[in-house]
Coordinates of C-alpha atoms in Angstrom, one line a residue:
X183 CA -22.7 32.3 -4.1
X184 CA -22.5 36.1 -4.1
X185 CA -19.9 36.3 -1.3
X186 CA -17.6 33.6 -2.5
X187 CA -14.5 35.7 -3.2
X188 CA -10.9 34.4 -3.0
X189 CA -7.6 34.0 -4.9
X190 CA -6.0 30.7 -5.7
X191 CA -2.2 30.6 -6.1
X192 CA 0.4 28.0 -6.9
X193 CA 4.2 28.2 -6.9
X194 CA 6.8 26.2 -8.7
X195 CA 10.4 26.1 -7.3
X196 CA 13.8 25.6 -9.0
X197 CA 15.2 23.4 -6.3
X198 CA 14.7 22.2 -2.7
X199 CA 15.0 25.7 -1.2
X200 CA 11.7 27.4 -0.5
X201 CA 12.9 30.8 -1.7
X202 CA 13.7 29.4 -5.2
X203 CA 10.3 30.3 -6.7
X204 CA 10.5 30.2 -10.4
X205 CA 6.9 30.5 -11.5
X206 CA 3.6 31.5 -10.0
X207 CA 0.0 31.0 -11.1
X208 CA -2.9 33.2 -9.8
X209 CA -6.7 32.7 -10.3
X210 CA -9.1 35.3 -9.0
X211 CA -12.7 34.2 -8.1
X212 CA -15.5 36.8 -7.6
X213 CA -19.0 35.8 -6.6
X214 CA -18.2 32.1 -7.2
X215 CA -17.1 32.8 -10.8
X216 CA -13.5 32.7 -12.2
X217 CA -12.8 36.3 -13.0
X218 CA -9.2 36.1 -14.2
X219 CA -6.3 33.6 -14.4
X220 CA -2.6 34.4 -15.0
X221 CA 0.9 33.1 -14.5
X222 CA 4.5 34.4 -15.0
X223 CA 8.1 33.3 -14.5
X224 CA 10.1 34.5 -11.5
X225 CA 13.8 35.0 -11.1
X226 CA 15.0 33.1 -8.0
X227 CA 17.4 35.1 -5.7
X228 CA 21.1 34.6 -6.3
X229 CA 21.4 32.3 -3.3
X230 CA 18.9 29.8 -4.8
X231 CA 19.1 30.3 -8.6
X232 CA 20.4 26.8 -9.4
X233 CA 17.8 24.5 -11.1
X234 CA 17.8 20.9 -10.0
X235 CA 17.2 18.3 -12.7
X236 CA 14.3 16.7 -10.8
X237 CA 12.4 20.0 -10.5
X238 CA 12.9 20.8 -14.2
X239 CA 11.7 17.4 -15.1
X240 CA 8.5 18.0 -13.1
X241 CA 7.5 21.5 -14.4
X242 CA 9.7 21.9 -17.5
X243 CA 11.1 25.4 -16.5
X244 CA 14.8 26.0 -17.1
X245 CA 17.2 28.6 -15.7
X246 CA 17.6 30.3 -19.0
X247 CA 13.9 30.9 -19.3
X248 CA 13.7 32.4 -15.9
X249 CA 16.7 34.6 -16.3
X250 CA 15.5 35.9 -19.7
X251 CA 11.7 36.4 -19.0
X252 CA 11.3 36.1 -15.3
X253 CA 10.3 39.0 -12.9
X254 CA 12.4 39.7 -9.8
X255 CA 10.6 38.7 -6.6
X256 CA 10.0 42.2 -5.3
X257 CA 8.0 43.0 -8.4
X258 CA 6.2 39.6 -8.1
X259 CA 5.3 40.3 -4.5
X260 CA 3.8 43.7 -5.5
X261 CA 1.7 42.1 -8.2
X262 CA 0.5 39.3 -5.8
X263 CA -0.4 41.8 -3.2
X264 CA -2.4 43.9 -5.7
X265 CA -4.3 40.8 -7.0
X266 CA -5.1 39.5 -3.5
X267 CA -6.4 42.8 -2.2
X268 CA -7.2 41.5 1.3
X269 CA -8.9 38.4 -0.2
X270 CA -8.3 35.0 1.4
X271 CA -5.8 32.8 -0.5
X272 CA -6.5 29.2 -1.4
X273 CA -3.9 26.6 -2.4
X274 CA -3.6 22.9 -2.6
X275 CA -1.1 21.9 0.1
X276 CA -1.1 25.5 1.3
X277 CA 1.7 25.0 3.8
X278 CA 4.1 24.7 0.9
X279 CA 2.9 27.7 -1.0
X280 CA 2.8 29.9 2.1
X281 CA 6.3 28.9 3.0
X282 CA 7.6 29.7 -0.5
X283 CA 6.0 33.2 -0.3
X284 CA 7.4 33.8 3.2
X285 CA 10.9 32.5 2.3
X286 CA 11.1 34.5 -1.0
X287 CA 10.1 37.7 0.9
X288 CA 12.8 37.1 3.5
X289 CA 15.5 36.3 0.9
X290 CA 14.7 39.4 -1.1
X291 CA 14.2 41.8 1.8
X292 CA 10.5 42.3 1.2
X293 CA 8.6 43.2 4.3
X294 CA 4.9 42.7 3.8
X295 CA 2.3 40.7 5.7
X296 CA 1.1 37.4 4.1
X297 CA -2.6 36.9 3.3
X298 CA -4.8 34.3 5.0
X299 CA -4.2 30.9 3.5
X300 CA -6.7 28.0 3.2
X301 CA -5.7 24.5 2.1
X302 CA -7.8 22.6 -0.3
X303 CA -5.8 19.5 0.5
X304 CA -7.2 19.5 4.0
X305 CA -10.6 20.5 2.7
X306 CA -10.8 17.5 0.3
X307 CA -9.6 15.2 3.1
X308 CA -12.5 16.2 5.2
X309 CA -15.1 16.1 2.4
X310 CA -14.1 13.2 0.1
X311 CA -13.3 9.5 0.8
X312 CA -10.6 8.8 -1.8
X313 CA -7.5 6.6 -2.1
X314 CA -5.4 9.8 -2.1
X315 CA -6.2 13.5 -2.2
X316 CA -3.8 14.7 -4.8
X317 CA -5.1 17.5 -6.9
X318 CA -5.6 15.4 -10.1
X319 CA -7.4 12.8 -8.0
X320 CA -9.8 15.3 -6.5
X321 CA -10.5 17.0 -9.8
X322 CA -11.3 13.7 -11.4
X323 CA -13.5 12.6 -8.6
X324 CA -15.5 15.9 -8.7
X325 CA -16.0 15.6 -12.5
X326 CA -14.1 18.8 -13.3
X327 CA -12.1 19.5 -16.4
X328 CA -8.8 17.8 -16.8
X329 CA -5.7 20.0 -16.5
X330 CA -1.9 19.9 -17.0
X331 CA -0.5 19.2 -13.5
X332 CA 2.5 21.1 -12.2
X333 CA 1.8 24.1 -14.5
X334 CA 1.4 27.0 -12.1
X335 CA -1.7 28.6 -13.8
X336 CA -3.4 25.2 -14.4
X337 CA -2.9 24.1 -10.8
X338 CA -4.2 27.4 -9.4
X339 CA -7.3 27.2 -11.6
X340 CA -7.9 23.6 -10.6
X341 CA -7.7 24.5 -6.9
X342 CA -10.1 27.4 -7.5
X343 CA -12.6 25.1 -9.2
X344 CA -12.4 22.5 -6.4
X345 CA -13.2 25.2 -3.9
X346 CA -16.2 26.4 -5.9
X347 CA -17.5 22.9 -6.4
X348 CA -17.3 21.9 -2.8
X349 CA -18.9 25.2 -1.8
X350 CA -21.8 24.4 -4.2
X351 CA -22.2 21.0 -2.7
X352 CA -22.3 22.1 0.9
X353 CA -24.2 25.4 0.3
X354 CA -21.4 27.5 1.8
X355 CA -21.5 31.1 0.7
X356 CA -18.0 32.2 1.9
X357 CA -14.6 30.7 2.1
X358 CA -14.6 30.9 5.9
X359 CA -17.9 29.2 6.2
X360 CA -16.8 26.4 3.8
X361 CA -13.7 25.6 5.8
X362 CA -15.5 26.0 9.1
X363 CA -18.0 23.3 8.1
X364 CA -15.3 20.8 6.9
X365 CA -14.1 18.2 9.4
X366 CA -10.7 19.2 10.7
X367 CA -8.0 16.5 10.1
X368 CA -4.5 16.2 11.3
X369 CA -1.4 16.0 9.1
X370 CA -1.6 12.2 9.2
X371 CA -5.2 12.2 8.0
X372 CA -6.9 11.1 11.2
X373 CA -9.9 13.1 12.3
X374 CA -10.8 13.6 15.9
X375 CA -14.4 13.3 17.0
X376 CA -16.2 16.5 16.4
X377 CA -19.0 17.8 18.6
X378 CA -22.5 17.6 17.2
X379 CA -23.6 20.9 15.6
X380 CA -26.8 21.9 13.8
X381 CA -24.6 23.3 11.0
X382 CA -22.9 20.0 10.3
X383 CA -23.3 18.8 6.8
X384 CA -24.5 15.2 6.4
X385 CA -22.0 12.7 5.2
X386 CA -24.0 12.0 2.1
X387 CA -23.1 15.4 0.8
X388 CA -19.4 14.5 0.8
X389 CA -19.2 10.7 0.4
X390 CA -21.0 9.0 -2.4
X391 CA -23.1 6.1 -1.3
X392 CA -22.0 2.8 -2.9
X393 CA -24.3 -0.2 -3.2
X394 CA -22.0 -3.1 -2.4
X395 CA -23.0 -6.7 -3.2
X396 CA -23.2 -9.0 -0.2
X397 CA -22.5 -12.2 -2.1
X398 CA -20.8 -13.1 -5.3
X399 CA -17.3 -13.5 -6.7
X400 CA -14.5 -11.7 -4.8
X401 CA -11.1 -10.4 -5.8
X402 CA -9.7 -11.2 -2.3
X403 CA -7.1 -13.9 -1.8
X404 CA -8.9 -17.0 -0.3
X405 CA -5.6 -18.3 1.1
X406 CA -5.3 -15.3 3.5
X407 CA -7.3 -16.1 6.7
X408 CA -9.2 -13.6 8.8
X409 CA -7.2 -12.3 11.7
X410 CA -7.9 -13.7 15.2
X411 CA -6.5 -10.7 17.1
X412 CA -6.1 -7.0 16.4
X413 CA -2.6 -6.7 17.9
X414 CA -0.1 -5.4 15.3
X415 CA -2.7 -5.6 12.5
X416 CA -2.7 -2.6 10.1
X417 CA -6.4 -2.1 9.5
X418 CA -8.1 0.1 6.8
X419 CA -11.8 0.8 6.8
X420 CA -13.9 1.5 3.7
X421 CA -17.6 2.1 3.7
X422 CA -20.0 2.9 6.5
X423 CA -20.1 1.0 9.8
X424 CA -23.4 0.9 11.8
X425 CA -22.0 0.4 15.3
X426 CA -20.3 3.7 15.7
X427 CA -18.6 6.6 14.1
X428 CA -15.5 6.0 12.1
X429 CA -13.4 8.1 14.4
X430 CA -14.7 6.2 17.4
X431 CA -14.1 2.8 15.9
X432 CA -10.6 3.8 14.9
X433 CA -9.8 4.9 18.5
X434 CA -11.1 1.5 19.7
X435 CA -8.8 -0.2 17.2
X436 CA -5.8 1.7 18.5
X437 CA -6.6 0.8 22.1
X438 CA -6.9 -2.9 21.0
X439 CA -3.3 -2.8 19.6
X440 CA -4.1 -2.3 15.9
X441 CA -2.5 0.3 13.6
X442 CA -5.1 2.4 11.8
X443 CA -4.3 3.2 8.2
X444 CA -5.9 6.1 6.3
X445 CA -5.0 4.8 2.8
X446 CA -4.0 1.5 1.3
X447 CA -0.3 1.2 1.6
X448 CA 2.1 -1.8 1.5
X449 CA 1.8 -2.2 5.2
X450 CA -2.0 -2.8 5.3
X451 CA -2.8 -6.4 6.4
X452 CA -6.6 -6.2 7.0
X453 CA -9.3 -4.4 4.9
X454 CA -12.7 -3.9 6.6
X455 CA -15.6 -3.5 4.1
X456 CA -18.7 -1.9 5.6
X457 CA -21.3 -3.7 3.5
X458 CA -23.9 -4.2 6.2
X459 CA -24.3 -4.9 9.9
X460 CA -24.8 -8.7 9.3
X461 CA -22.7 -9.2 6.2
X462 CA -19.8 -11.5 6.9
X463 CA -16.9 -11.9 4.5
X464 CA -18.2 -9.4 1.9
X465 CA -16.8 -9.8 -1.6
X466 CA -14.0 -7.5 -2.7
X467 CA -15.4 -6.0 -5.9
X468 CA -13.5 -2.8 -6.4
X469 CA -16.5 -0.7 -5.7
X470 CA -14.5 2.1 -4.1
X471 CA -11.0 3.5 -4.7
X472 CA -9.7 1.7 -1.6
X473 CA -11.1 -1.6 -2.9
X474 CA -9.6 -1.1 -6.3
X475 CA -6.2 -0.4 -4.7
X476 CA -6.6 -3.4 -2.5
X477 CA -7.3 -5.7 -5.5
X478 CA -4.3 -4.3 -7.3
X479 CA -2.0 -4.9 -4.3
X480 CA -3.4 -8.5 -3.8
X481 CA -2.6 -9.2 -7.5
X482 CA 0.9 -8.0 -6.8
X483 CA 1.2 -10.5 -4.0
X484 CA 0.4 -8.5 -0.9
X485 CA -1.4 -10.5 1.8
X486 CA -4.6 -8.6 2.8
X487 CA -7.4 -10.2 4.8
X488 CA -10.9 -8.9 3.9
X489 CA -13.5 -9.0 6.6
X490 CA -16.9 -7.4 7.2
X491 CA -18.5 -5.5 10.0
X492 CA -19.5 -8.5 12.1
X493 CA -16.0 -9.8 12.2
X494 CA -14.6 -6.4 13.2
X495 CA -17.2 -6.0 15.9
X496 CA -16.4 -9.4 17.4
X497 CA -12.6 -8.7 17.3
X498 CA -13.1 -5.4 19.1
X499 CA -15.4 -6.9 21.8
X500 CA -13.0 -9.8 22.3
X501 CA -10.1 -7.4 22.7
X502 CA -12.0 -5.1 25.1
X503 CA -13.5 -7.9 27.3
X504 CA -10.3 -10.0 27.4
X505 CA -11.9 -13.1 26.1
X506 CA -9.3 -15.4 24.5
X507 CA -9.5 -16.5 20.9
X508 CA -11.4 -19.8 20.4
X509 CA -8.3 -21.4 19.0
X510 CA -6.1 -20.5 22.0
X511 CA -5.5 -23.3 24.5
X512 CA -4.6 -22.4 28.1
X513 CA -1.4 -24.4 29.0
X514 CA -1.6 -26.4 32.3
X515 CA 0.2 -25.2 35.3
X516 CA 2.3 -28.3 35.7
X517 CA 3.1 -31.1 33.2
X518 CA 2.2 -34.6 34.1
X519 CA 4.9 -36.6 36.0
X520 CA 6.9 -39.0 33.9
X521 CA 5.8 -42.6 34.5
X522 CA 7.8 -45.7 34.0
X523 CA 6.9 -47.8 30.9
X524 CA 4.1 -50.2 31.6
X525 CA 3.0 -48.5 34.8
X526 CA -0.1 -46.4 35.3
X527 CA -0.9 -44.0 38.1
X528 CA -2.3 -45.9 41.1
X529 CA -5.9 -45.2 42.0
X530 CA -6.5 -43.4 45.3
X531 CA -7.3 -45.8 48.2
X532 CA -10.6 -45.9 50.0
X533 CA -9.0 -44.2 52.9
X534 CA -8.0 -41.3 50.7
X535 CA -11.5 -41.0 49.3
X536 CA -12.9 -40.9 52.7
X537 CA -10.4 -38.2 53.5
X538 CA -11.5 -36.2 50.5
X539 CA -15.1 -36.5 51.6
X540 CA -14.4 -35.5 55.2
X541 CA -14.8 -31.8 54.7
X542 CA -18.3 -32.4 53.1
X543 CA -19.3 -34.7 55.9
X544 CA -18.2 -32.1 58.4
X545 CA -20.1 -29.3 56.8
X546 CA -23.2 -31.5 56.6
X547 CA -23.1 -32.5 60.3
X548 CA -22.7 -28.9 61.3
X549 CA -25.7 -27.7 59.3
X550 CA -27.9 -30.6 60.5
X551 CA -27.8 -29.3 64.1
X552 CA -28.3 -25.7 65.0
X553 CA -26.2 -26.1 68.1
X554 CA -23.6 -28.8 67.7
X555 CA -22.0 -30.1 70.8
X556 CA -18.3 -30.4 71.3
X557 CA -18.6 -34.2 71.2
X558 CA -20.2 -34.1 67.8
X559 CA -17.6 -31.7 66.6
X560 CA -14.8 -34.0 67.7
X561 CA -16.6 -36.9 66.1
X562 CA -16.6 -35.1 62.8
X563 CA -12.9 -34.1 63.1
X564 CA -11.9 -37.7 63.7
X565 CA -12.7 -38.4 60.0
X566 CA -10.2 -35.8 58.8
X567 CA -6.8 -37.3 58.1
X568 CA -3.8 -35.1 57.2
X569 CA -3.3 -34.9 53.5
X570 CA 0.4 -35.8 53.8
X571 CA -0.5 -39.1 55.4
X572 CA -3.4 -40.0 53.1
X573 CA -1.8 -39.0 49.8
X574 CA -0.1 -42.0 48.2
X575 CA 3.2 -41.7 46.5
X576 CA 3.0 -40.5 42.9
X577 CA 5.5 -43.2 41.9
X578 CA 5.5 -46.6 43.6
X579 CA 8.8 -47.6 45.1
X580 CA 10.8 -49.9 42.9
X581 CA 11.9 -53.2 44.3
X582 CA 15.5 -53.5 45.3
X583 CA 15.8 -56.6 43.1
X584 CA 14.8 -54.6 40.0
X585 CA 17.4 -52.6 38.1
X586 CA 18.1 -49.1 39.4
X587 CA 17.1 -47.2 36.3
X588 CA 13.8 -48.3 34.5
X589 CA 13.3 -47.1 31.0
X590 CA 11.1 -44.0 30.7
X591 CA 8.6 -43.0 28.0
X592 CA 8.3 -39.4 26.9
X593 CA 4.9 -37.8 27.6
X594 CA 3.2 -36.5 24.5
X595 CA 4.5 -33.0 23.6
X596 CA 1.9 -30.3 23.7
X597 CA 1.8 -26.9 21.8
X598 CA 2.8 -25.1 25.0
X599 CA 5.8 -27.2 25.7
X600 CA 9.1 -25.2 25.6
X601 CA 11.7 -26.3 23.0
X602 CA 14.2 -28.9 24.1
X603 CA 17.0 -26.3 24.0
X604 CA 15.6 -24.2 26.8
X605 CA 14.8 -26.8 29.5
X606 CA 16.9 -29.4 31.3
X607 CA 17.3 -32.6 29.3
X608 CA 15.3 -35.6 30.5
X609 CA 15.9 -39.4 30.2
X610 CA 13.4 -39.6 27.3
X611 CA 14.8 -36.8 25.3
X612 CA 16.1 -37.9 21.9
X613 CA 19.9 -37.7 21.4
X614 CA 21.4 -34.5 20.3
X615 CA 22.5 -34.4 16.7
X616 CA 26.2 -34.8 16.1
X617 CA 28.0 -31.5 15.9
X618 CA 28.7 -30.5 12.3
X619 CA 32.4 -30.3 11.5
X620 CA 33.7 -26.8 11.4
X621 CA 33.6 -25.2 8.0
X622 CA 36.9 -25.0 6.3
X623 CA 38.1 -21.4 5.9
X624 CA 37.9 -20.2 2.3
X625 CA 41.4 -19.7 1.0
X626 CA 40.9 -16.6 -0.9
X627 CA 44.6 -15.8 -0.8
X628 CA 45.4 -18.9 -2.9
X629 CA 43.8 -17.1 -5.9
X630 CA 46.0 -14.1 -5.5
X631 CA 49.1 -16.2 -5.1
X632 CA 48.4 -18.2 -8.2
X633 CA 47.5 -15.2 -10.4
X634 CA 50.6 -13.2 -9.3
X635 CA 52.8 -16.3 -9.8
X636 CA 51.6 -16.6 -13.3
X637 CA 52.2 -12.9 -14.0
X638 CA 55.8 -13.1 -12.5
X639 CA 56.6 -16.2 -14.5
X640 CA 55.3 -14.6 -17.8
X641 CA 57.4 -11.4 -17.2
X642 CA 60.5 -12.4 -15.2
X643 CA 60.6 -16.2 -15.8
X644 CA 60.3 -15.9 -19.6
X645 CA 62.9 -13.2 -19.6
X646 CA 65.4 -15.6 -17.9
X647 CA 64.4 -18.3 -20.4
X648 CA 65.2 -16.0 -23.3
X649 CA 68.6 -15.0 -21.7
X650 CA 69.4 -18.7 -21.2
X651 CA 68.6 -19.6 -24.8
X652 CA 70.6 -16.6 -26.0
X653 CA 73.6 -17.7 -24.0
X654 CA 73.1 -21.2 -25.3
X655 CA 73.5 -19.9 -28.8
X656 CA 69.9 -20.2 -29.9
X657 CA 68.9 -17.6 -32.6
X658 CA 66.8 -14.7 -31.5
X659 CA 64.2 -15.6 -34.0
X660 CA 63.4 -18.7 -31.9
X661 CA 63.1 -17.3 -28.4
X662 CA 62.2 -13.7 -29.2
X663 CA 58.6 -14.4 -30.3
X664 CA 58.0 -16.6 -27.3
X665 CA 59.1 -14.0 -24.8
X666 CA 57.1 -11.3 -26.7
X667 CA 53.9 -13.3 -26.6
X668 CA 54.3 -14.0 -22.9
X669 CA 54.7 -10.3 -22.2
X670 CA 51.5 -9.6 -24.2
X671 CA 49.6 -12.2 -22.2
X672 CA 50.6 -10.7 -18.9
X673 CA 48.3 -7.6 -19.1
X674 CA 45.3 -9.9 -19.9
X675 CA 46.0 -12.0 -16.8
X676 CA 46.3 -8.8 -14.7
X677 CA 42.9 -7.5 -16.0
X678 CA 41.3 -10.9 -15.2
X679 CA 42.8 -10.8 -11.7
X680 CA 41.5 -7.2 -11.2
X681 CA 38.0 -8.0 -12.3
X682 CA 37.7 -11.0 -10.1
X683 CA 39.1 -9.1 -7.1
X684 CA 36.7 -6.2 -7.5
X685 CA 33.7 -8.5 -8.0
X686 CA 34.5 -10.3 -4.8
X687 CA 34.9 -7.1 -2.9
X688 CA 31.6 -5.7 -4.1
X689 CA 29.7 -9.0 -3.2
X690 CA 31.3 -8.9 0.2
X691 CA 30.1 -5.3 0.8
X692 CA 26.5 -6.3 -0.1

């Protein structure tokens, strides 16, 4: 790779402000080989020189270290410009590092153009199928040397090694060619369909083929059934699917009402394992990072249904053609009429049956003769009887000697029947439950009255008791200790009242 030249950078910040750069790491790569690697501390500008405890816990850099050994940003900017020397700059999550560089220039009054940035995070998302694409995960997946994360020089060197390794796998000779070949993904990780190109790299270069078993023990929860519809399902796909590209299948899932996930989160409800075009219910074995994460989440209690490619294909076809699920039952248009107990619906009379058959007879008579005469036509029409006259009453009239209200039996309830609370009550409806008596209000004020009464008695009441005994001629050695002890108990009662009151207030807020 004689033309693979670039500079990898990484910034650490003192707080949430982008201009608070406190350390920078730089790795220079020439001809695909690491030429040099360096890092130094940076003094943040006065407007952002406070160090938050969270940031210090991540990178271990303190304010005293930066103020004693750090370089001002103008000098740091000059050194960075000299090291870059019109080379492209590579960084993991480059949007962050580029914004730090730009904000530090603006805060320090440095006017200099920024170099061209390339993001290894987006590059790895396009090339590698991983649970996440954090820098340690990517380094571990590519088999590179382990490093100390959140140390500026170590992070810059790791980003440089990731770039070199992916260039070696794809055969790219320059940074621009490497990023041009990579699938472009959005910030959410979704990748739009890319037009075919003769320069496209096969997926086998980026994604390691996994031999998944089609049968055997599974780590999935057998109590979680397969979904019958894709609406509101959070679907995650792992493995290769034979009936389309992953981007196309994800778009079909979105149109069917599903939510497509790019990684296994707590919201995922369905995991699709591409183990083969005809493999149903493939076992969850942890063969990939997504499967391992799914097994861990299932052990923690998350309900995740595991299906294969045939089940997903059927769900998509059912959603696109509008075919209902087999378990669904179409409710009838009108419920059956209520019938009196012991009575059944009367059979239609012979006259009604002849009326129903009249249209058929009419059609047959017309077709039998090519030129029917008016007389024949009238003869056919005489068989037709108006439906209102032929249709018998749905309920036979009750005899006047019978009681006015006959007992009614409730028709069997069906799954589509509305609850009793949203339709008019009928004669056969069960009686409503008796209304529960209103809950008695909780007399919280009684506690305060009792506690303050006790405290007033211990302070004021015992004082009057002592004065009464003193006027009665009782020696002070008799009533003095009693009054003193009551006054000592009063603060304890007050503390108890305060604790209970605060506890109740806190529970009420929750």
